[in-house]
Structure formats: C-alpha cells, structure tokens
Amino acid sequence: RHIFYALGTRETLREFDMAAAVTEVGVTGSRLKAVRQVDIELPKMDFAARPASRGEYHESILFFERK
C-alpha cells in the first residue's frame, strides 16, 4: 500500500493498495483466480528519505491459479 502525505502536516492525502490493484487487473477478463497473498514486512532503513512515513513497509507475493 502506498500512502501519500502532505509534506508540512503529515496529513494523509491518498492511499493506494497496490496488491489489490494488481489482483484486480490480474483476474479481470482473464482465466485467473486469486488464491492467496503473503505479506513480508521489511525494516525501515532510511528515515531521512521518508521523514513523513509512519506506516510499515512490506512486499506482497500474490498467488493465482487458472480457473
């Protein structure tokens, strides 16, 4: 999930769930069925580059199967 913050206030401006978007694109009009999602949490390594970020970072592995 990507979260976009206002630079000065750290107010959340927008959230975008990338895994949900990829799943939707993958199954819409195709012969695929979403089976499972595995999230792997990643450590925050660079607070200076993302000073407004508060959330966690993770990668998602999406599993699909043919219908």
Short mmCIF file of N, CA and C in Angstrom, two decimals:
data_model
loop_
_atom_site.label_atom_id
_atom_site.label_comp_id
_atom_site.label_asym_id
_atom_site.label_seq_id
_atom_site.Cartn_x
_atom_site.Cartn_y
_atom_site.Cartn_z
N ARG A 1 0.86 -1.17 0.00
CA ARG A 1 0.00 0.00 0.00
C ARG A 1 0.90 1.22 0.00
N HIS A 2 0.56 2.17 -0.83
CA HIS A 2 1.31 3.42 -0.89
C HIS A 2 0.47 4.49 -0.20
N ILE A 3 1.10 5.23 0.68
CA ILE A 3 0.42 6.32 1.39
C ILE A 3 1.15 7.61 1.05
N PHE A 4 0.39 8.60 0.62
CA PHE A 4 0.95 9.89 0.25
C PHE A 4 0.56 10.91 1.32
N TYR A 5 1.57 11.60 1.88
CA TYR A 5 1.37 12.54 2.97
C TYR A 5 1.60 13.98 2.50
N ALA A 6 0.93 14.92 3.16
CA ALA A 6 1.25 16.34 2.97
C ALA A 6 2.59 16.58 3.65
N LEU A 7 3.48 17.24 2.99
CA LEU A 7 4.85 17.39 3.49
C LEU A 7 4.91 18.13 4.82
N GLY A 8 4.19 19.22 4.95
CA GLY A 8 4.28 20.02 6.17
C GLY A 8 3.51 19.47 7.35
N THR A 9 2.34 18.89 7.09
CA THR A 9 1.46 18.48 8.20
C THR A 9 1.45 16.99 8.45
N ARG A 10 1.99 16.20 7.56
CA ARG A 10 1.96 14.74 7.62
C ARG A 10 0.54 14.18 7.54
N GLU A 11 -0.39 15.00 7.08
CA GLU A 11 -1.76 14.54 6.88
C GLU A 11 -1.79 13.55 5.71
N THR A 12 -2.54 12.48 5.85
CA THR A 12 -2.66 11.51 4.77
C THR A 12 -3.49 12.11 3.65
N LEU A 13 -2.92 12.19 2.46
CA LEU A 13 -3.61 12.75 1.31
C LEU A 13 -4.30 11.67 0.49
N ARG A 14 -3.65 10.52 0.35
CA ARG A 14 -4.17 9.47 -0.51
C ARG A 14 -3.54 8.14 -0.14
N GLU A 15 -4.32 7.07 -0.26
CA GLU A 15 -3.80 5.71 -0.06
C GLU A 15 -4.10 4.88 -1.29
N PHE A 16 -3.15 4.07 -1.68
CA PHE A 16 -3.31 3.22 -2.86
C PHE A 16 -2.84 1.82 -2.50
N ASP A 17 -3.72 0.85 -2.59
CA ASP A 17 -3.40 -0.54 -2.27
C ASP A 17 -2.93 -1.25 -3.55
N MET A 18 -1.63 -1.34 -3.71
CA MET A 18 -1.05 -1.90 -4.93
C MET A 18 -1.40 -3.37 -5.10
N ALA A 19 -1.37 -4.16 -4.05
CA ALA A 19 -1.68 -5.59 -4.17
C ALA A 19 -3.12 -5.79 -4.64
N ALA A 20 -4.05 -5.00 -4.12
CA ALA A 20 -5.45 -5.11 -4.55
C ALA A 20 -5.60 -4.71 -6.01
N ALA A 21 -4.88 -3.68 -6.44
CA ALA A 21 -4.95 -3.23 -7.84
C ALA A 21 -4.39 -4.29 -8.78
N VAL A 22 -3.26 -4.88 -8.42
CA VAL A 22 -2.65 -5.92 -9.27
C VAL A 22 -3.56 -7.14 -9.32
N THR A 23 -4.16 -7.52 -8.20
CA THR A 23 -5.08 -8.65 -8.19
C THR A 23 -6.28 -8.38 -9.08
N GLU A 24 -6.84 -7.19 -9.00
CA GLU A 24 -7.99 -6.84 -9.82
C GLU A 24 -7.65 -6.90 -11.31
N VAL A 25 -6.52 -6.35 -11.67
CA VAL A 25 -6.09 -6.36 -13.08
C VAL A 25 -5.82 -7.80 -13.53
N GLY A 26 -5.23 -8.59 -12.64
CA GLY A 26 -4.88 -9.97 -12.99
C GLY A 26 -6.07 -10.86 -13.22
N VAL A 27 -7.17 -10.65 -12.52
CA VAL A 27 -8.32 -11.54 -12.64
C VAL A 27 -9.41 -11.00 -13.56
N THR A 28 -9.45 -9.70 -13.80
CA THR A 28 -10.49 -9.12 -14.64
C THR A 28 -10.30 -9.54 -16.09
N GLY A 29 -11.30 -10.21 -16.63
CA GLY A 29 -11.26 -10.63 -18.02
C GLY A 29 -10.26 -11.74 -18.32
N SER A 30 -9.76 -12.40 -17.30
CA SER A 30 -8.79 -13.47 -17.53
C SER A 30 -9.32 -14.77 -16.95
N ARG A 31 -8.53 -15.80 -17.10
CA ARG A 31 -8.89 -17.10 -16.54
C ARG A 31 -8.14 -17.34 -15.24
N LEU A 32 -7.78 -16.28 -14.55
CA LEU A 32 -7.04 -16.42 -13.29
C LEU A 32 -7.95 -16.19 -12.09
N LYS A 33 -7.60 -16.86 -11.01
CA LYS A 33 -8.32 -16.69 -9.75
C LYS A 33 -7.28 -16.41 -8.67
N ALA A 34 -7.48 -15.35 -7.91
CA ALA A 34 -6.56 -15.02 -6.81
C ALA A 34 -6.73 -16.06 -5.72
N VAL A 35 -5.63 -16.66 -5.29
CA VAL A 35 -5.68 -17.73 -4.31
C VAL A 35 -5.20 -17.26 -2.94
N ARG A 36 -4.11 -16.51 -2.93
CA ARG A 36 -3.51 -16.16 -1.64
C ARG A 36 -2.59 -14.97 -1.79
N GLN A 37 -2.42 -14.23 -0.70
CA GLN A 37 -1.48 -13.12 -0.66
C GLN A 37 -0.63 -13.28 0.59
N VAL A 38 0.68 -13.21 0.43
CA VAL A 38 1.61 -13.29 1.55
C VAL A 38 2.33 -11.96 1.65
N ASP A 39 2.26 -11.32 2.82
CA ASP A 39 2.95 -10.05 3.04
C ASP A 39 4.20 -10.29 3.86
N ILE A 40 5.31 -9.73 3.41
CA ILE A 40 6.60 -9.85 4.11
C ILE A 40 7.00 -8.46 4.56
N GLU A 41 7.03 -8.25 5.86
CA GLU A 41 7.38 -6.93 6.39
C GLU A 41 8.87 -6.65 6.21
N LEU A 42 9.18 -5.43 5.80
CA LEU A 42 10.55 -5.00 5.57
C LEU A 42 10.93 -3.93 6.59
N PRO A 43 12.17 -3.92 7.06
CA PRO A 43 12.57 -2.88 8.00
C PRO A 43 12.72 -1.53 7.31
N LYS A 44 12.41 -0.47 8.03
CA LYS A 44 12.64 0.88 7.51
C LYS A 44 14.13 1.18 7.63
N MET A 45 14.73 1.51 6.51
CA MET A 45 16.17 1.72 6.53
C MET A 45 16.58 3.18 6.39
N ASP A 46 15.69 4.02 5.84
CA ASP A 46 16.10 5.39 5.52
C ASP A 46 15.03 6.38 5.99
N PHE A 47 15.10 6.76 7.25
CA PHE A 47 14.12 7.71 7.79
C PHE A 47 14.31 9.11 7.20
N ALA A 48 15.53 9.44 6.79
CA ALA A 48 15.79 10.76 6.23
C ALA A 48 15.11 10.93 4.87
N ALA A 49 15.05 9.87 4.09
CA ALA A 49 14.45 9.95 2.76
C ALA A 49 12.93 9.99 2.83
N ARG A 50 12.37 9.43 3.88
CA ARG A 50 10.91 9.38 4.02
C ARG A 50 10.52 9.87 5.42
N PRO A 51 10.74 11.13 5.72
CA PRO A 51 10.51 11.61 7.09
C PRO A 51 9.04 11.61 7.50
N ALA A 52 8.12 11.67 6.55
CA ALA A 52 6.71 11.72 6.90
C ALA A 52 6.09 10.34 7.06
N SER A 53 6.80 9.31 6.68
CA SER A 53 6.21 7.98 6.70
C SER A 53 6.06 7.47 8.13
N ARG A 54 4.93 6.87 8.39
CA ARG A 54 4.65 6.30 9.71
C ARG A 54 4.36 4.82 9.61
N GLY A 55 3.88 4.40 8.47
CA GLY A 55 3.42 3.03 8.30
C GLY A 55 4.55 2.04 8.15
N GLU A 56 4.16 0.81 7.98
CA GLU A 56 5.13 -0.25 7.80
C GLU A 56 5.40 -0.43 6.31
N TYR A 57 6.50 -1.09 6.00
CA TYR A 57 6.85 -1.39 4.63
C TYR A 57 6.79 -2.89 4.46
N HIS A 58 6.22 -3.34 3.36
CA HIS A 58 6.22 -4.76 3.08
C HIS A 58 6.10 -5.02 1.59
N GLU A 59 6.53 -6.19 1.22
CA GLU A 59 6.35 -6.69 -0.14
C GLU A 59 5.23 -7.72 -0.07
N SER A 60 4.49 -7.84 -1.15
CA SER A 60 3.42 -8.82 -1.21
C SER A 60 3.70 -9.82 -2.32
N ILE A 61 3.47 -11.08 -2.01
CA ILE A 61 3.56 -12.15 -3.01
C ILE A 61 2.13 -12.58 -3.29
N LEU A 62 1.73 -12.51 -4.54
CA LEU A 62 0.37 -12.86 -4.93
C LEU A 62 0.39 -14.19 -5.66
N PHE A 63 -0.51 -15.08 -5.26
CA PHE A 63 -0.63 -16.38 -5.89
C PHE A 63 -1.94 -16.45 -6.66
N PHE A 64 -1.85 -16.87 -7.91
CA PHE A 64 -3.00 -17.03 -8.78
C PHE A 64 -3.04 -18.47 -9.29
N GLU A 65 -4.23 -18.92 -9.64
CA GLU A 65 -4.33 -20.20 -10.33
C GLU A 65 -5.31 -20.04 -11.48
N ARG A 66 -5.16 -20.91 -12.45
CA ARG A 66 -6.08 -20.87 -13.59
C ARG A 66 -7.41 -21.46 -13.18
N LYS A 67 -8.48 -20.85 -13.68
CA LYS A 67 -9.84 -21.35 -13.38
C LYS A 67 -10.12 -22.61 -14.17
#
